[in-house]
């Protein structure tokens, strides 16, 4: 059993004794994309609380006293895990003793992809042809054995934790969220199950929509600020050719910047995407003297208002930004 967590098996049988007329459980969620899924399933029952709100990033977040109070008073807490929300590890251990804590990186049915440690990498380096999304039933095993965690999230289990950027992973996490809420609040089980069924259909429709949006540009390589997009890349066949930094906790040194500049020059009229939370000057540096265009991607929804619709806005926004930038000049 992991520290600060109740296992998924334990969570499945957990109940706070809810009954008719009893309020829904107090639910706390770490980051916006997951909060959106939880809010969708809790629609009409209750409102989950969000920790990393506004334009903050989980990579650089510092817990506030109000966040600590929310954790201490929670019945159920959802987070991805220490790979992306390292700031939550100690607070959960200290404050969440009475809560059911669900690490969604353990949800059944997830596809997990190993980290790419180089800034300049070739898209689909796992052997898939460009544009060919791997079957979701063939789950990567890289994250199954969790390594001891230190402050570098790359060391946690060896897998990329931006899991929500594959819509099928969002469905797997939503199923775990629904199961946990039904167990924690059986009086509202029917509502959670109905909302969950609607969410699954909506995500399937979103998945189809995104495939159509990026289809005209998916063979065109581009550069991203940090390597957060593997799941989107593998699901939808877009061609990420490199990242300015592997991890946003550490800004790139001169050698990596030089490496990416060379990659941008090699690619020619490509796109280099910034992110709203991080230093945009780095994008200007790597595109200087090249015909490359710049755009912005928001994988953690920093610019979006939290709520049940956020996940869909986030995914559509990524697809539209890629299409708009990459289709220029064609």
mmCIF file of C-alpha atoms in Angstrom:
data_model
loop_
_atom_site.group_PDB
_atom_site.id
_atom_site.type_symbol
_atom_site.label_atom_id
_atom_site.label_comp_id
_atom_site.label_asym_id
_atom_site.label_seq_id
_atom_site.Cartn_x
_atom_site.Cartn_y
_atom_site.Cartn_z
ATOM 1 C CA UNK A 1 0.000 0.000 0.000
ATOM 2 C CA UNK A 2 1.365 3.437 -0.919
ATOM 3 C CA UNK A 3 1.942 6.026 1.824
ATOM 4 C CA UNK A 4 -0.856 8.627 2.112
ATOM 5 C CA UNK A 5 -3.160 6.496 0.002
ATOM 6 C CA UNK A 6 -5.824 3.882 0.401
ATOM 7 C CA UNK A 7 -5.469 1.214 -2.231
ATOM 8 C CA UNK A 8 -7.973 1.074 -5.066
ATOM 9 C CA UNK A 9 -9.264 -2.192 -3.664
ATOM 10 C CA UNK A 10 -9.859 -0.566 -0.288
ATOM 11 C CA UNK A 11 -11.468 2.431 -1.955
ATOM 12 C CA UNK A 12 -13.900 0.147 -3.750
ATOM 13 C CA UNK A 13 -15.365 -1.008 -0.463
ATOM 14 C CA UNK A 14 -15.095 2.314 1.353
ATOM 15 C CA UNK A 15 -18.340 3.998 2.418
ATOM 16 C CA UNK A 16 -18.955 7.060 4.524
ATOM 17 C CA UNK A 17 -22.397 5.777 5.373
ATOM 18 C CA UNK A 18 -24.356 8.119 3.120
ATOM 19 C CA UNK A 19 -28.087 7.702 2.995
ATOM 20 C CA UNK A 20 -31.230 9.604 1.980
ATOM 21 C CA UNK A 21 -30.958 13.244 2.962
ATOM 22 C CA UNK A 22 -27.229 12.985 3.754
ATOM 23 C CA UNK A 23 -24.954 15.471 1.976
ATOM 24 C CA UNK A 24 -22.599 14.301 -0.742
ATOM 25 C CA UNK A 25 -19.015 13.630 0.329
ATOM 26 C CA UNK A 26 -16.538 16.491 0.483
ATOM 27 C CA UNK A 27 -14.414 15.877 -2.614
ATOM 28 C CA UNK A 28 -11.068 17.556 -3.356
ATOM 29 C CA UNK A 29 -9.226 17.312 -6.699
ATOM 30 C CA UNK A 30 -5.643 18.271 -7.480
ATOM 31 C CA UNK A 31 -5.587 19.714 -11.025
ATOM 32 C CA UNK A 32 -8.041 21.184 -13.514
ATOM 33 C CA UNK A 33 -8.275 18.375 -16.109
ATOM 34 C CA UNK A 34 -9.112 15.800 -13.418
ATOM 35 C CA UNK A 35 -11.390 18.247 -11.606
ATOM 36 C CA UNK A 36 -13.362 18.576 -14.841
ATOM 37 C CA UNK A 37 -13.974 14.815 -14.983
ATOM 38 C CA UNK A 38 -14.969 14.689 -11.306
ATOM 39 C CA UNK A 39 -17.279 17.707 -11.703
ATOM 40 C CA UNK A 40 -18.973 16.030 -14.665
ATOM 41 C CA UNK A 41 -19.696 12.888 -12.663
ATOM 42 C CA UNK A 42 -20.846 14.888 -9.603
ATOM 43 C CA UNK A 43 -23.147 17.149 -11.648
ATOM 44 C CA UNK A 44 -26.396 17.736 -9.778
ATOM 45 C CA UNK A 45 -24.999 16.187 -6.592
ATOM 46 C CA UNK A 46 -22.133 18.360 -5.384
ATOM 47 C CA UNK A 47 -19.173 20.536 -6.366
ATOM 48 C CA UNK A 48 -15.631 19.202 -5.974
ATOM 49 C CA UNK A 49 -12.949 21.568 -4.668
ATOM 50 C CA UNK A 50 -9.890 22.317 -6.794
ATOM 51 C CA UNK A 51 -6.364 22.788 -5.449
ATOM 52 C CA UNK A 52 -4.320 24.030 -8.449
ATOM 53 C CA UNK A 53 -6.621 26.750 -9.758
ATOM 54 C CA UNK A 54 -6.164 29.796 -11.949
ATOM 55 C CA UNK A 55 -3.014 29.997 -14.047
ATOM 56 C CA UNK A 56 -0.902 27.946 -11.617
ATOM 57 C CA UNK A 57 1.007 24.876 -12.761
ATOM 58 C CA UNK A 58 1.314 21.673 -10.712
ATOM 59 C CA UNK A 59 4.994 21.626 -11.653
ATOM 60 C CA UNK A 60 5.685 24.785 -9.628
ATOM 61 C CA UNK A 61 2.716 24.988 -7.218
ATOM 62 C CA UNK A 62 3.023 25.857 -3.525
ATOM 63 C CA UNK A 63 0.214 24.738 -1.227
ATOM 64 C CA UNK A 64 -1.831 27.526 0.404
ATOM 65 C CA UNK A 65 -3.397 27.361 3.881
ATOM 66 C CA UNK A 66 -6.851 27.141 2.275
ATOM 67 C CA UNK A 67 -5.689 24.125 0.272
ATOM 68 C CA UNK A 68 -4.378 22.450 3.414
ATOM 69 C CA UNK A 69 -7.720 23.051 5.143
ATOM 70 C CA UNK A 70 -9.574 21.525 2.177
ATOM 71 C CA UNK A 71 -7.373 18.432 2.274
ATOM 72 C CA UNK A 72 -7.850 18.045 6.016
ATOM 73 C CA UNK A 73 -11.630 18.231 5.689
ATOM 74 C CA UNK A 74 -11.982 16.016 2.622
ATOM 75 C CA UNK A 75 -13.787 12.690 2.460
ATOM 76 C CA UNK A 76 -12.378 11.795 -0.982
ATOM 77 C CA UNK A 77 -9.278 13.163 -2.742
ATOM 78 C CA UNK A 78 -8.378 12.548 -6.379
ATOM 79 C CA UNK A 79 -4.914 13.208 -7.798
ATOM 80 C CA UNK A 80 -2.759 11.766 -10.565
ATOM 81 C CA UNK A 81 0.148 10.937 -8.268
ATOM 82 C CA UNK A 82 3.538 12.279 -7.176
ATOM 83 C CA UNK A 83 4.852 12.182 -10.725
ATOM 84 C CA UNK A 84 3.062 15.445 -11.519
ATOM 85 C CA UNK A 85 1.802 16.772 -8.168
ATOM 86 C CA UNK A 86 4.920 16.248 -6.069
ATOM 87 C CA UNK A 87 3.875 19.165 -3.850
ATOM 88 C CA UNK A 88 0.961 17.050 -2.539
ATOM 89 C CA UNK A 89 2.899 14.046 -1.239
ATOM 90 C CA UNK A 90 3.757 15.339 2.237
ATOM 91 C CA UNK A 91 0.467 17.238 2.791
ATOM 92 C CA UNK A 92 -1.550 14.135 1.950
ATOM 93 C CA UNK A 93 0.532 12.105 4.341
ATOM 94 C CA UNK A 94 0.098 14.676 7.107
ATOM 95 C CA UNK A 95 -3.469 15.884 6.586
ATOM 96 C CA UNK A 96 -5.528 13.283 4.726
ATOM 97 C CA UNK A 97 -5.522 10.421 7.213
ATOM 98 C CA UNK A 98 -9.322 10.254 7.297
ATOM 99 C CA UNK A 99 -9.867 10.609 3.534
ATOM 100 C CA UNK A 100 -10.027 8.092 0.725
ATOM 101 C CA UNK A 101 -7.076 9.129 -1.458
ATOM 102 C CA UNK A 102 -7.148 7.881 -5.045
ATOM 103 C CA UNK A 103 -4.031 8.019 -7.217
ATOM 104 C CA UNK A 104 -5.556 7.987 -10.682
ATOM 105 C CA UNK A 105 -2.279 6.870 -12.232
ATOM 106 C CA UNK A 106 -3.272 3.461 -10.810
ATOM 107 C CA UNK A 107 -6.673 3.368 -12.520
ATOM 108 C CA UNK A 108 -7.263 0.155 -14.484
ATOM 109 C CA UNK A 109 -7.117 0.459 -18.262
ATOM 110 C CA UNK A 110 -4.619 3.311 -18.547
ATOM 111 C CA UNK A 111 -2.033 3.379 -21.284
ATOM 112 C CA UNK A 112 1.268 4.565 -19.785
ATOM 113 C CA UNK A 113 4.156 5.786 -21.904
ATOM 114 C CA UNK A 114 7.812 5.963 -20.790
ATOM 115 C CA UNK A 115 9.619 9.281 -20.594
ATOM 116 C CA UNK A 116 11.728 10.469 -23.470
ATOM 117 C CA UNK A 117 14.884 11.858 -21.915
ATOM 118 C CA UNK A 118 16.187 13.749 -24.949
ATOM 119 C CA UNK A 119 14.944 17.190 -25.949
ATOM 120 C CA UNK A 120 15.230 16.520 -29.671
ATOM 121 C CA UNK A 121 13.408 13.313 -30.406
ATOM 122 C CA UNK A 122 11.663 11.779 -33.355
ATOM 123 C CA UNK A 123 7.921 11.336 -33.170
ATOM 124 C CA UNK A 124 6.582 7.799 -32.762
ATOM 125 C CA UNK A 125 9.959 6.410 -31.772
ATOM 126 C CA UNK A 126 8.220 3.330 -30.361
ATOM 127 C CA UNK A 127 7.921 1.848 -33.815
ATOM 128 C CA UNK A 128 4.533 3.227 -34.839
ATOM 129 C CA UNK A 129 4.272 4.870 -38.204
ATOM 130 C CA UNK A 130 3.327 8.549 -38.197
ATOM 131 C CA UNK A 131 -0.413 8.872 -37.887
ATOM 132 C CA UNK A 132 -0.890 5.386 -36.507
ATOM 133 C CA UNK A 133 -2.250 5.420 -32.978
ATOM 134 C CA UNK A 134 -1.397 2.332 -30.935
ATOM 135 C CA UNK A 135 -4.204 0.066 -29.828
ATOM 136 C CA UNK A 136 -5.326 1.114 -26.376
ATOM 137 C CA UNK A 137 -5.583 -2.457 -25.187
ATOM 138 C CA UNK A 138 -1.817 -2.879 -25.480
ATOM 139 C CA UNK A 139 -0.932 -1.004 -22.322
ATOM 140 C CA UNK A 140 2.611 0.157 -21.780
ATOM 141 C CA UNK A 141 4.171 -1.468 -18.764
ATOM 142 C CA UNK A 142 6.640 1.260 -17.946
ATOM 143 C CA UNK A 143 4.616 2.651 -15.080
ATOM 144 C CA UNK A 144 3.571 -0.588 -13.430
ATOM 145 C CA UNK A 145 6.526 -0.783 -11.076
ATOM 146 C CA UNK A 146 6.765 2.477 -9.160
ATOM 147 C CA UNK A 147 10.247 3.682 -8.412
ATOM 148 C CA UNK A 148 11.001 5.623 -5.271
ATOM 149 C CA UNK A 149 10.044 9.254 -5.820
ATOM 150 C CA UNK A 150 12.331 12.194 -5.391
ATOM 151 C CA UNK A 151 11.854 15.796 -6.412
ATOM 152 C CA UNK A 152 12.270 15.021 -10.105
ATOM 153 C CA UNK A 153 8.966 13.704 -11.381
ATOM 154 C CA UNK A 154 10.781 11.849 -14.159
ATOM 155 C CA UNK A 155 11.979 9.330 -11.605
ATOM 156 C CA UNK A 156 8.517 8.257 -10.490
ATOM 157 C CA UNK A 157 7.937 4.920 -12.130
ATOM 158 C CA UNK A 158 9.604 5.998 -15.373
ATOM 159 C CA UNK A 159 6.385 7.031 -17.132
ATOM 160 C CA UNK A 160 4.896 10.281 -18.383
ATOM 161 C CA UNK A 161 2.085 11.432 -16.075
ATOM 162 C CA UNK A 162 0.215 13.747 -18.491
ATOM 163 C CA UNK A 163 -2.215 10.866 -18.833
ATOM 164 C CA UNK A 164 -5.346 12.899 -19.579
ATOM 165 C CA UNK A 165 -4.097 13.990 -23.022
ATOM 166 C CA UNK A 166 -5.286 10.658 -24.433
ATOM 167 C CA UNK A 167 -9.095 10.668 -24.361
ATOM 168 C CA UNK A 168 -9.156 6.937 -23.712
ATOM 169 C CA UNK A 169 -7.086 7.495 -20.580
ATOM 170 C CA UNK A 170 -9.629 10.126 -19.532
ATOM 171 C CA UNK A 171 -12.314 7.448 -19.848
ATOM 172 C CA UNK A 172 -10.300 5.030 -17.710
ATOM 173 C CA UNK A 173 -9.855 7.662 -14.999
ATOM 174 C CA UNK A 174 -13.515 8.659 -15.202
ATOM 175 C CA UNK A 175 -14.528 5.031 -14.611
ATOM 176 C CA UNK A 176 -12.359 4.944 -11.473
ATOM 177 C CA UNK A 177 -13.788 8.264 -10.296
ATOM 178 C CA UNK A 178 -17.351 7.029 -10.774
ATOM 179 C CA UNK A 179 -16.650 3.776 -8.926
ATOM 180 C CA UNK A 180 -15.103 5.633 -5.991
ATOM 181 C CA UNK A 181 -17.976 8.116 -5.705
ATOM 182 C CA UNK A 182 -20.626 5.390 -5.912
ATOM 183 C CA UNK A 183 -18.884 3.570 -3.085
ATOM 184 C CA UNK A 184 -18.409 6.725 -0.994
ATOM 185 C CA UNK A 185 -21.945 8.019 -1.538
ATOM 186 C CA UNK A 186 -24.354 5.160 -2.368
ATOM 187 C CA UNK A 187 -27.384 7.411 -1.852
ATOM 188 C CA UNK A 188 -26.411 9.253 -5.050
ATOM 189 C CA UNK A 189 -25.114 6.222 -6.952
ATOM 190 C CA UNK A 190 -27.736 6.488 -9.706
ATOM 191 C CA UNK A 191 -26.785 10.095 -10.434
ATOM 192 C CA UNK A 192 -23.075 9.293 -10.562
ATOM 193 C CA UNK A 193 -23.692 6.359 -12.881
ATOM 194 C CA UNK A 194 -25.951 8.345 -15.214
ATOM 195 C CA UNK A 195 -23.485 11.231 -15.353
ATOM 196 C CA UNK A 196 -20.636 8.790 -15.916
ATOM 197 C CA UNK A 197 -22.424 7.165 -18.850
ATOM 198 C CA UNK A 198 -23.025 10.587 -20.429
ATOM 199 C CA UNK A 199 -19.407 11.571 -19.900
ATOM 200 C CA UNK A 200 -18.150 8.409 -21.597
ATOM 201 C CA UNK A 201 -20.283 9.117 -24.683
ATOM 202 C CA UNK A 202 -19.151 12.739 -24.763
ATOM 203 C CA UNK A 203 -15.487 11.733 -24.578
ATOM 204 C CA UNK A 204 -15.954 9.252 -27.432
ATOM 205 C CA UNK A 205 -17.460 12.043 -29.543
ATOM 206 C CA UNK A 206 -14.590 14.351 -28.572
ATOM 207 C CA UNK A 207 -12.062 11.689 -29.570
ATOM 208 C CA UNK A 208 -13.614 11.428 -33.039
ATOM 209 C CA UNK A 209 -13.716 15.220 -33.380
ATOM 210 C CA UNK A 210 -10.050 15.657 -32.500
ATOM 211 C CA UNK A 211 -8.960 13.017 -34.997
ATOM 212 C CA UNK A 212 -10.794 14.943 -37.720
ATOM 213 C CA UNK A 213 -9.372 18.313 -36.613
ATOM 214 C CA UNK A 214 -5.705 17.281 -36.721
ATOM 215 C CA UNK A 215 -5.959 14.957 -39.728
ATOM 216 C CA UNK A 216 -4.831 17.601 -42.302
ATOM 217 C CA UNK A 217 -1.641 18.481 -40.360
ATOM 218 C CA UNK A 218 -0.684 15.403 -38.399
ATOM 219 C CA UNK A 219 2.298 14.575 -40.612
ATOM 220 C CA UNK A 220 3.878 18.009 -40.045
ATOM 221 C CA UNK A 221 6.534 17.960 -37.275
ATOM 222 C CA UNK A 222 6.601 20.640 -34.590
ATOM 223 C CA UNK A 223 8.438 21.596 -31.381
ATOM 224 C CA UNK A 224 6.810 21.981 -27.939
ATOM 225 C CA UNK A 225 7.954 23.797 -24.801
ATOM 226 C CA UNK A 226 8.116 20.682 -22.616
ATOM 227 C CA UNK A 227 7.517 17.042 -23.330
ATOM 228 C CA UNK A 228 3.914 16.903 -22.115
ATOM 229 C CA UNK A 229 2.197 15.718 -25.278
ATOM 230 C CA UNK A 230 3.143 12.077 -25.775
ATOM 231 C CA UNK A 231 -0.366 10.826 -25.076
ATOM 232 C CA UNK A 232 -1.945 13.276 -27.511
ATOM 233 C CA UNK A 233 0.752 12.414 -30.035
ATOM 234 C CA UNK A 234 0.241 8.670 -29.809
ATOM 235 C CA UNK A 235 -3.549 8.810 -29.788
ATOM 236 C CA UNK A 236 -3.966 11.257 -32.646
ATOM 237 C CA UNK A 237 -0.867 10.705 -34.766
ATOM 238 C CA UNK A 238 0.548 14.237 -34.596
ATOM 239 C CA UNK A 239 4.299 14.580 -35.093
ATOM 240 C CA UNK A 240 6.072 16.149 -32.111
ATOM 241 C CA UNK A 241 9.739 16.394 -33.135
ATOM 242 C CA UNK A 242 11.218 17.722 -29.904
ATOM 243 C CA UNK A 243 10.813 19.772 -26.748
ATOM 244 C CA UNK A 244 12.726 22.791 -25.489
ATOM 245 C CA UNK A 245 12.855 21.225 -22.032
ATOM 246 C CA UNK A 246 11.991 17.743 -20.798
ATOM 247 C CA UNK A 247 10.758 19.010 -17.442
ATOM 248 C CA UNK A 248 9.480 22.547 -16.763
ATOM 249 C CA UNK A 249 10.932 22.431 -13.230
ATOM 250 C CA UNK A 250 14.365 22.884 -14.833
ATOM 251 C CA UNK A 251 14.992 25.424 -17.557
ATOM 252 C CA UNK A 252 17.171 24.209 -20.424
ATOM 253 C CA UNK A 253 20.880 24.890 -20.548
ATOM 254 C CA UNK A 254 22.785 26.248 -23.509
ATOM 255 C CA UNK A 255 23.487 22.786 -24.916
ATOM 256 C CA UNK A 256 19.806 21.834 -25.060
ATOM 257 C CA UNK A 257 18.811 25.190 -26.550
ATOM 258 C CA UNK A 258 21.468 24.720 -29.228
ATOM 259 C CA UNK A 259 20.181 21.214 -29.912
ATOM 260 C CA UNK A 260 16.621 22.463 -30.361
ATOM 261 C CA UNK A 261 17.744 25.407 -32.531
ATOM 262 C CA UNK A 262 19.410 22.934 -34.857
ATOM 263 C CA UNK A 263 16.255 20.823 -34.946
ATOM 264 C CA UNK A 264 14.111 23.872 -35.766
ATOM 265 C CA UNK A 265 16.449 24.886 -38.609
ATOM 266 C CA UNK A 266 16.377 21.336 -39.907
ATOM 267 C CA UNK A 267 12.582 21.290 -39.905
ATOM 268 C CA UNK A 268 12.279 24.697 -41.608
ATOM 269 C CA UNK A 269 8.786 26.237 -41.618
ATOM 270 C CA UNK A 270 7.565 24.386 -38.580
ATOM 271 C CA UNK A 271 5.766 25.587 -35.447
ATOM 272 C CA UNK A 272 7.286 26.017 -32.000
ATOM 273 C CA UNK A 273 4.692 26.087 -29.242
ATOM 274 C CA UNK A 274 5.016 27.978 -25.970
ATOM 275 C CA UNK A 275 2.933 27.373 -22.836
ATOM 276 C CA UNK A 276 1.141 30.145 -20.941
ATOM 277 C CA UNK A 277 2.770 29.512 -17.530
ATOM 278 C CA UNK A 278 6.391 29.491 -18.700
ATOM 279 C CA UNK A 279 8.977 31.874 -20.132
ATOM 280 C CA UNK A 280 8.029 32.742 -23.766
ATOM 281 C CA UNK A 281 11.455 34.219 -24.541
ATOM 282 C CA UNK A 282 12.872 30.714 -24.934
ATOM 283 C CA UNK A 283 10.606 30.153 -27.921
ATOM 284 C CA UNK A 284 11.867 33.378 -29.505
ATOM 285 C CA UNK A 285 15.446 32.218 -28.947
ATOM 286 C CA UNK A 286 15.037 28.866 -30.678
ATOM 287 C CA UNK A 287 13.107 30.331 -33.647
ATOM 288 C CA UNK A 288 15.420 33.297 -34.247
ATOM 289 C CA UNK A 289 16.715 33.360 -37.804
ATOM 290 C CA UNK A 290 14.391 30.592 -38.982
ATOM 291 C CA UNK A 291 11.059 30.561 -40.853
ATOM 292 C CA UNK A 292 9.447 28.758 -37.926
ATOM 293 C CA UNK A 293 6.163 30.105 -36.566
ATOM 294 C CA UNK A 294 5.133 30.221 -32.927
ATOM 295 C CA UNK A 295 1.926 29.279 -31.157
ATOM 296 C CA UNK A 296 0.691 28.382 -27.684
ATOM 297 C CA UNK A 297 -0.481 25.080 -26.227
ATOM 298 C CA UNK A 298 -2.107 24.791 -22.809
ATOM 299 C CA UNK A 299 -1.897 21.125 -21.716
ATOM 300 C CA UNK A 300 -2.728 21.851 -18.062
ATOM 301 C CA UNK A 301 -5.574 24.320 -18.796
ATOM 302 C CA UNK A 302 -3.869 27.320 -17.145
ATOM 303 C CA UNK A 303 -5.957 29.782 -19.176
ATOM 304 C CA UNK A 304 -9.281 27.951 -18.852
ATOM 305 C CA UNK A 305 -11.986 28.361 -16.235
ATOM 306 C CA UNK A 306 -12.405 25.270 -14.078
ATOM 307 C CA UNK A 307 -15.594 23.239 -14.358
ATOM 308 C CA UNK A 308 -17.164 20.217 -16.002
ATOM 309 C CA UNK A 309 -16.616 21.541 -19.534
ATOM 310 C CA UNK A 310 -12.923 22.295 -19.112
ATOM 311 C CA UNK A 311 -11.592 18.929 -20.277
ATOM 312 C CA UNK A 312 -13.356 19.310 -23.604
ATOM 313 C CA UNK A 313 -12.137 22.905 -24.028
ATOM 314 C CA UNK A 314 -8.583 21.806 -23.230
ATOM 315 C CA UNK A 315 -8.492 19.000 -25.787
ATOM 316 C CA UNK A 316 -10.235 20.996 -28.512
ATOM 317 C CA UNK A 317 -7.879 23.892 -27.845
ATOM 318 C CA UNK A 318 -4.803 21.733 -28.344
ATOM 319 C CA UNK A 319 -6.153 20.327 -31.604
ATOM 320 C CA UNK A 320 -7.168 23.746 -32.950
ATOM 321 C CA UNK A 321 -3.842 25.378 -32.030
ATOM 322 C CA UNK A 322 -1.897 22.632 -33.787
ATOM 323 C CA UNK A 323 -4.095 22.815 -36.882
ATOM 324 C CA UNK A 324 -4.060 26.634 -37.088
ATOM 325 C CA UNK A 325 -0.291 27.005 -36.758
ATOM 326 C CA UNK A 326 0.721 24.034 -38.868
ATOM 327 C CA UNK A 327 -1.682 24.828 -41.718
ATOM 328 C CA UNK A 328 -0.226 28.316 -42.272
ATOM 329 C CA UNK A 329 1.587 28.682 -45.533
ATOM 330 C CA UNK A 330 0.101 25.503 -47.014
#
